[in-house]
PDB file of C-alpha atoms in Angstrom:
ATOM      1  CA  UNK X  17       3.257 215.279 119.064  1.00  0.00           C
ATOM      2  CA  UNK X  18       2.453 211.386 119.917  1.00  0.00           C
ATOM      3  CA  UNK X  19      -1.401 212.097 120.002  1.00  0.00           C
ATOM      4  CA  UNK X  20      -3.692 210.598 116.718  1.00  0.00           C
ATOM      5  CA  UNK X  21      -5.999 212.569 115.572  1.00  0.00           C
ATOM      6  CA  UNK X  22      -8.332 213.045 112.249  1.00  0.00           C
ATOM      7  CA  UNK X  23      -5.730 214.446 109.748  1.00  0.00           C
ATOM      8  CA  UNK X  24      -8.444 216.148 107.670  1.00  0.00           C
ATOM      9  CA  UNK X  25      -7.222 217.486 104.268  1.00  0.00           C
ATOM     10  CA  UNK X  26      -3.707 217.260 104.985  1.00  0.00           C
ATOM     11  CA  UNK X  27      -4.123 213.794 104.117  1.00  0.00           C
ATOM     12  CA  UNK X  28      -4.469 214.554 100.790  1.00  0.00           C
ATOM     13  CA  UNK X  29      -0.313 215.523  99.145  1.00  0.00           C
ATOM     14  CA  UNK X  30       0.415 212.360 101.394  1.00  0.00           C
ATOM     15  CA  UNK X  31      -2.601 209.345 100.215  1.00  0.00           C
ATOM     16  CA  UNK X  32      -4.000 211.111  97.028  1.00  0.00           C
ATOM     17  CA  UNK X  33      -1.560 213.569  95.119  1.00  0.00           C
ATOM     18  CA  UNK X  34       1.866 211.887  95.668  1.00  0.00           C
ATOM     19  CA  UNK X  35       1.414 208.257  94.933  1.00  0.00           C
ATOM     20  CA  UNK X  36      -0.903 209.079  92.275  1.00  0.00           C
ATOM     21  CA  UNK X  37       1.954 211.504  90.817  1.00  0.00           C
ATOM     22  CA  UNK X  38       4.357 208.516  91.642  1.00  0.00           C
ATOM     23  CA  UNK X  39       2.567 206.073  89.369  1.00  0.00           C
ATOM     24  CA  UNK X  40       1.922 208.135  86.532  1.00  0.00           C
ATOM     25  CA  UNK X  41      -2.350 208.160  87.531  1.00  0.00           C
ATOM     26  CA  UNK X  42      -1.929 211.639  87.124  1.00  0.00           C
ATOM     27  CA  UNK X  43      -0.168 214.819  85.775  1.00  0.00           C
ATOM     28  CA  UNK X  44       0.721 218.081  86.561  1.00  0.00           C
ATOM     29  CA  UNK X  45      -1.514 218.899  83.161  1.00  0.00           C
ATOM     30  CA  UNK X  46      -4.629 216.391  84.774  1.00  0.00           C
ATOM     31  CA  UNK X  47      -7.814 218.050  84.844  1.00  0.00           C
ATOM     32  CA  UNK X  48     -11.121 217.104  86.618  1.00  0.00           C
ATOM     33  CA  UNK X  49     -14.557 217.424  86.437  1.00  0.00           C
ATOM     34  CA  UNK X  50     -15.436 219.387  90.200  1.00  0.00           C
ATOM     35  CA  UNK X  51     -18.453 217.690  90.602  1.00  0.00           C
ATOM     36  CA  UNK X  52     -19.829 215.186  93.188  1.00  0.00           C
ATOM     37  CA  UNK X  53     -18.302 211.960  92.451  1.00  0.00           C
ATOM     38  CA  UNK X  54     -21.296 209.803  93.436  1.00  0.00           C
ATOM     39  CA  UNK X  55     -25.219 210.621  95.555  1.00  0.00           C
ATOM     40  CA  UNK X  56     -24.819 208.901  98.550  1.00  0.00           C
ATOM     41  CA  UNK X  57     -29.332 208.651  99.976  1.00  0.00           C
ATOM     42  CA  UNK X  58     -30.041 211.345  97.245  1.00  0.00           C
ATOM     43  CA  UNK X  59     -26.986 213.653  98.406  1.00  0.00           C
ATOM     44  CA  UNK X  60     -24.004 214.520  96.127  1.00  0.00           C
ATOM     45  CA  UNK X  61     -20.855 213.031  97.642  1.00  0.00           C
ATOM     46  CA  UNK X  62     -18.412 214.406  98.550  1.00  0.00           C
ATOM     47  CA  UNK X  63     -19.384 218.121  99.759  1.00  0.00           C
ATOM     48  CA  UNK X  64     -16.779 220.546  98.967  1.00  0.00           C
ATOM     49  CA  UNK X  65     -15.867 223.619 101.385  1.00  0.00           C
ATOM     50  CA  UNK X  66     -17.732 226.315 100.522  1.00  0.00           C
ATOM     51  CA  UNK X  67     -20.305 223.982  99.431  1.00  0.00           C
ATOM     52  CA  UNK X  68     -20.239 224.290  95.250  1.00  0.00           C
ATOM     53  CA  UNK X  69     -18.876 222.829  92.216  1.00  0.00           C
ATOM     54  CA  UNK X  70     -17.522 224.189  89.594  1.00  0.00           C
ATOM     55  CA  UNK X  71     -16.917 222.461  86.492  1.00  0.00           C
ATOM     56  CA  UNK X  72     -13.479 221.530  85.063  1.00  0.00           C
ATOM     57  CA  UNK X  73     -10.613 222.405  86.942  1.00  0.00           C
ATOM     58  CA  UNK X  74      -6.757 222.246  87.056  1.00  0.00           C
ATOM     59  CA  UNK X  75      -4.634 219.578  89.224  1.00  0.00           C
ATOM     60  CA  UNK X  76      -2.892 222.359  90.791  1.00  0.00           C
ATOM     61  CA  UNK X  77      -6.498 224.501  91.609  1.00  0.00           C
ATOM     62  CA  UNK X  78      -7.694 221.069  93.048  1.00  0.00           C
ATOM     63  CA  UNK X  79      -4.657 221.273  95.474  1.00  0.00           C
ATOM     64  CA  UNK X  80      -4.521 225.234  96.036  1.00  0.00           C
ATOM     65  CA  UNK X  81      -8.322 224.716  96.930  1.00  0.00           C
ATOM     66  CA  UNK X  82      -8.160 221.395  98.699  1.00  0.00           C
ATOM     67  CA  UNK X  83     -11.248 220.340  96.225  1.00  0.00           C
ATOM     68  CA  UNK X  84     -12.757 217.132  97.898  1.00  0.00           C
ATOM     69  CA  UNK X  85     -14.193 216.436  94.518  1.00  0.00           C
ATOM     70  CA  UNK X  86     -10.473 216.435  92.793  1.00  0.00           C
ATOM     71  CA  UNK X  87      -8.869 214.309  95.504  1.00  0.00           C
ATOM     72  CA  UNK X  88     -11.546 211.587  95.622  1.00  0.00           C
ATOM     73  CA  UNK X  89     -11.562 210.942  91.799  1.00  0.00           C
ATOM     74  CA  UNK X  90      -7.437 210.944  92.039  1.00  0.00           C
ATOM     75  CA  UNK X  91      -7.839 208.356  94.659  1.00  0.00           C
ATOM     76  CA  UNK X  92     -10.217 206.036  92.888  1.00  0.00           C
ATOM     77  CA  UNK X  93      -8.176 206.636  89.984  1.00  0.00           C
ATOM     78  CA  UNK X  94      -4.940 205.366  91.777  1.00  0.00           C
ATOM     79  CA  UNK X  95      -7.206 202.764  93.458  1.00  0.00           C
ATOM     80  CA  UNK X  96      -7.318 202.461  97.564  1.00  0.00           C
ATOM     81  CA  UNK X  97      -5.174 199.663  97.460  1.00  0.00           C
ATOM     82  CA  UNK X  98      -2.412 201.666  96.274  1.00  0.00           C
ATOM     83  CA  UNK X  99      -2.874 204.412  97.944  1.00  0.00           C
ATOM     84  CA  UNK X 100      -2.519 202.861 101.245  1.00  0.00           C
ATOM     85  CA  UNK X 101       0.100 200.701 100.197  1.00  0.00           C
ATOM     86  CA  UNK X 102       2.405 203.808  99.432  1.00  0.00           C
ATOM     87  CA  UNK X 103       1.238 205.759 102.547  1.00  0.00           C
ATOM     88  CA  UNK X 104       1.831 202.605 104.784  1.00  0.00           C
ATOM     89  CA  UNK X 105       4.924 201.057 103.147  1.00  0.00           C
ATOM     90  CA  UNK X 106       7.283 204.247 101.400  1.00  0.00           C
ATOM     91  CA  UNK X 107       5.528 206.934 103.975  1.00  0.00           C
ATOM     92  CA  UNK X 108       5.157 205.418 107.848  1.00  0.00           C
ATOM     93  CA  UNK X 109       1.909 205.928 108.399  1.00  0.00           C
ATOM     94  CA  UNK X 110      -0.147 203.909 110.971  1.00  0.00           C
ATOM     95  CA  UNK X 111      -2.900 203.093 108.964  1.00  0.00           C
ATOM     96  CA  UNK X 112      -5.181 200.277 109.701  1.00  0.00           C
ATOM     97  CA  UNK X 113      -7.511 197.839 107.264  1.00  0.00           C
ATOM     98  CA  UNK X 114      -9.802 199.814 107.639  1.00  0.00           C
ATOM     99  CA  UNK X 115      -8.725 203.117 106.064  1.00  0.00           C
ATOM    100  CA  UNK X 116      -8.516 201.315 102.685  1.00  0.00           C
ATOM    101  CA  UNK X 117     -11.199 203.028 101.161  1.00  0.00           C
ATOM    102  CA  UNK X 118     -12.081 206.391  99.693  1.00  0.00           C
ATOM    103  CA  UNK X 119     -13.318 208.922 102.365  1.00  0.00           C
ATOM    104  CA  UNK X 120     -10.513 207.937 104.642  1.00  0.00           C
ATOM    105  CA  UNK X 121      -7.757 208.273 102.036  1.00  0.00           C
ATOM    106  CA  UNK X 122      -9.427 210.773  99.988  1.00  0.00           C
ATOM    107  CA  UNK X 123     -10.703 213.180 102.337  1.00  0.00           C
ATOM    108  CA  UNK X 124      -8.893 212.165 105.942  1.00  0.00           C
ATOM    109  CA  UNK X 125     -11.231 210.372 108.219  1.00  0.00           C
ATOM    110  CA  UNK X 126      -9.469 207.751 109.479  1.00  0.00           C
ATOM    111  CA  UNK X 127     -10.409 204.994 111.640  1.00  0.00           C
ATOM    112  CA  UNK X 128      -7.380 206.139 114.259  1.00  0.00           C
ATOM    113  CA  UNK X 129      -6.286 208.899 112.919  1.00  0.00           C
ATOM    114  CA  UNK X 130      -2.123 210.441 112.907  1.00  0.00           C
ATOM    115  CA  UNK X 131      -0.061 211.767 114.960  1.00  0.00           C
ATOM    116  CA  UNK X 132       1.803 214.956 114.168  1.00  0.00           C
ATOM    117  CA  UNK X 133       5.370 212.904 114.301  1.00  0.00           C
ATOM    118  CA  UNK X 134       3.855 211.203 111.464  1.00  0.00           C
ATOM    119  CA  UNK X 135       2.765 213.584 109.117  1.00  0.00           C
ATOM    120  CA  UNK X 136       6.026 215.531 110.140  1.00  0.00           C
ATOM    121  CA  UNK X 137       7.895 212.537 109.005  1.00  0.00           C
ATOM    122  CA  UNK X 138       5.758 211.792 105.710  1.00  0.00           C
ATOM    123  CA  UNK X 139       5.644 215.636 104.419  1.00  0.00           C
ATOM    124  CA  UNK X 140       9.641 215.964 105.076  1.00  0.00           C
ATOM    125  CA  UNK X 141       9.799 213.700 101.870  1.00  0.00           C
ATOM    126  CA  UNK X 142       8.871 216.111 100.024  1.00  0.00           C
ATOM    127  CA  UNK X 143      11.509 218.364 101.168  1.00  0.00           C
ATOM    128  CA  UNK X 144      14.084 215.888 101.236  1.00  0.00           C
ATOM    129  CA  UNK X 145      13.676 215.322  97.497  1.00  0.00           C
ATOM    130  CA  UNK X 146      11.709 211.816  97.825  1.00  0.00           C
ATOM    131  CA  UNK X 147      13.795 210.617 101.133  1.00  0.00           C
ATOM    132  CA  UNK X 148      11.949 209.632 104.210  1.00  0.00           C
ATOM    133  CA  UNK X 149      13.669 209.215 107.124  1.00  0.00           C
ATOM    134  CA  UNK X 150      12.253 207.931 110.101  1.00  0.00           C
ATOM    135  CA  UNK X 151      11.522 210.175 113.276  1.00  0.00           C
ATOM    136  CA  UNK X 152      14.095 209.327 115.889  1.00  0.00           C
ATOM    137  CA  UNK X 153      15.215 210.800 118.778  1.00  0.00           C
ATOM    138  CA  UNK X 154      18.543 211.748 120.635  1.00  0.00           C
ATOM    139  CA  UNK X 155      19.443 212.025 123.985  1.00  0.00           C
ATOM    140  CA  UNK X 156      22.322 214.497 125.401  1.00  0.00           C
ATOM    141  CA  UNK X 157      24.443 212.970 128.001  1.00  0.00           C
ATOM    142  CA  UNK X 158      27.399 215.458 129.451  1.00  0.00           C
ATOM    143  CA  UNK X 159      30.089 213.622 131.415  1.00  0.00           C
ATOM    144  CA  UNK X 160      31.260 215.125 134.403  1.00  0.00           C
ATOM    145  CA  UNK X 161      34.665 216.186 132.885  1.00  0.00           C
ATOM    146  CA  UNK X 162      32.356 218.372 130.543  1.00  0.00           C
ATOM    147  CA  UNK X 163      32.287 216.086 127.298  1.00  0.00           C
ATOM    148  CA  UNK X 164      29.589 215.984 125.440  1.00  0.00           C
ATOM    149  CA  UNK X 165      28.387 212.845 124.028  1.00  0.00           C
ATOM    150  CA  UNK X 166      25.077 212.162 121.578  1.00  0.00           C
ATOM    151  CA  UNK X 167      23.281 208.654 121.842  1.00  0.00           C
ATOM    152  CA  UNK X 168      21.091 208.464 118.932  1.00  0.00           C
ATOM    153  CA  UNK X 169      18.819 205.182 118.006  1.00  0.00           C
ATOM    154  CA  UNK X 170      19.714 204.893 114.774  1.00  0.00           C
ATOM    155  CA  UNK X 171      16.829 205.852 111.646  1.00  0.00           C
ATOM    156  CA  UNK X 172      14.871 204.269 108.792  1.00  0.00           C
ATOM    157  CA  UNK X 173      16.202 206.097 105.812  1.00  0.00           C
ATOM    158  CA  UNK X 174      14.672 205.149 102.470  1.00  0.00           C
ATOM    159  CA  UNK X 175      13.134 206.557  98.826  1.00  0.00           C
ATOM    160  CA  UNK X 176       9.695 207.006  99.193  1.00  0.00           C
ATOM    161  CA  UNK X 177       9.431 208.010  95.931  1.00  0.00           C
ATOM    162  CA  UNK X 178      10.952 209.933  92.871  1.00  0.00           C
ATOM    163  CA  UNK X 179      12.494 212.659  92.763  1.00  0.00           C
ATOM    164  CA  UNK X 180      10.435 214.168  90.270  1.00  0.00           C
ATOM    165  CA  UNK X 181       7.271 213.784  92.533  1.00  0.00           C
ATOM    166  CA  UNK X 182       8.780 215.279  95.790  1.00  0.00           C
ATOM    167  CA  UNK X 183       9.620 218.713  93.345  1.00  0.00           C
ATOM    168  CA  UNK X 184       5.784 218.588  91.921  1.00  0.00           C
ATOM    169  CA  UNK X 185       4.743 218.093  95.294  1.00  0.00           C
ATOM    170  CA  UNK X 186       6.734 221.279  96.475  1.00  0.00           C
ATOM    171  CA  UNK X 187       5.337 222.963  93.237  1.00  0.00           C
ATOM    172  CA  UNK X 188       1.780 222.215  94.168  1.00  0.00           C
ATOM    173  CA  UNK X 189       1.668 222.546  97.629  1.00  0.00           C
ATOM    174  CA  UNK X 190       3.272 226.566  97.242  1.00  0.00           C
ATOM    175  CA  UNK X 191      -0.029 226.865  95.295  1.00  0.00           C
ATOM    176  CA  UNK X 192      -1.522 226.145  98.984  1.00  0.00           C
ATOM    177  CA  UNK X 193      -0.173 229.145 100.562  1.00  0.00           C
TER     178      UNK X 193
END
């Protein structure tokens, strides 16, 4: 659970969709062009998976489909900068320097990479109608006469972001499944 490792697309409701819904970048009615972004030595950049593009598309298909295309122009419209700031500052996440650019906070290839606490953490916003609340733990300690007593460190608890944007989140992501 303590492990990093490369988050991949699930980076993308966290860095991309969220603060970008959050500042008003985008809309649930955005649309965008599914087609590489930049060529990159004569290559089109980024690949989607199953390599193709195809044309104008929804915010919500871009989600459903995890379009690489969709979330790198969202995260260059937000701008890096702001995109890291809200995943670092309002979210928890460990991110270094060097993630503030597009392919690590478009498309998930981070210098260090996440640990499953974290993105546990960061997605419960969503759940928790814009709340995060920081992973703690608690340790059980029973007394010999049989009482039961909970030491708990005690939490972060702060709005990571509107309300409104954890419930389009929750919209969006059911798309996913």
């Amino acid at each position: 659970a303590t492990c990093r490792r490369q988050p991949g697309s699930s980076i993308k409701p966290l860095t991309v969709y969220a603060p970008a819904l959050d500042a008003g970048a985008i809309t649930m009615a955005s649309t965008f062009d599914n087609y590489p972004v930049r060529l990159l030595n004569d290559n089109p950049w980024p690949k989607n998976s199953p390599n193709r593009y195809t044309g104008w598309t929804t915010l919500a298909q871009g989600v459903a489909s995890s379009i690489n295309t969709v979330a790198v122009q969202v995260v260059e419209k937000l701008t890096t900068s702001a995109s890291y700031a809200f995943a670092t500052e309002k979210l928890g996440l460990h991110l270094v320097a060097d993630d503030i650019n597009t392919a690590a906070l478009g498309l998930g290839g981070l210098t260090h990479g996440l640990s499953t606490v974290e993105m546990a953490a960061a997605y419960s916003c969503f759940a928790n109608g814009g709340v995060y609340h920081e992973p703690r733990t608690y340790v059980k300690v029973t007394a010999s006469d049989g009482v039961t007593t909970i030491l708990e460190n005690e939490a972060e608890e702060h709005v990571a972001m509107k309300e409104t944007t954890a419930y389009f989140m929750n919209t969006l992501l059911q798309g996913v499944i």
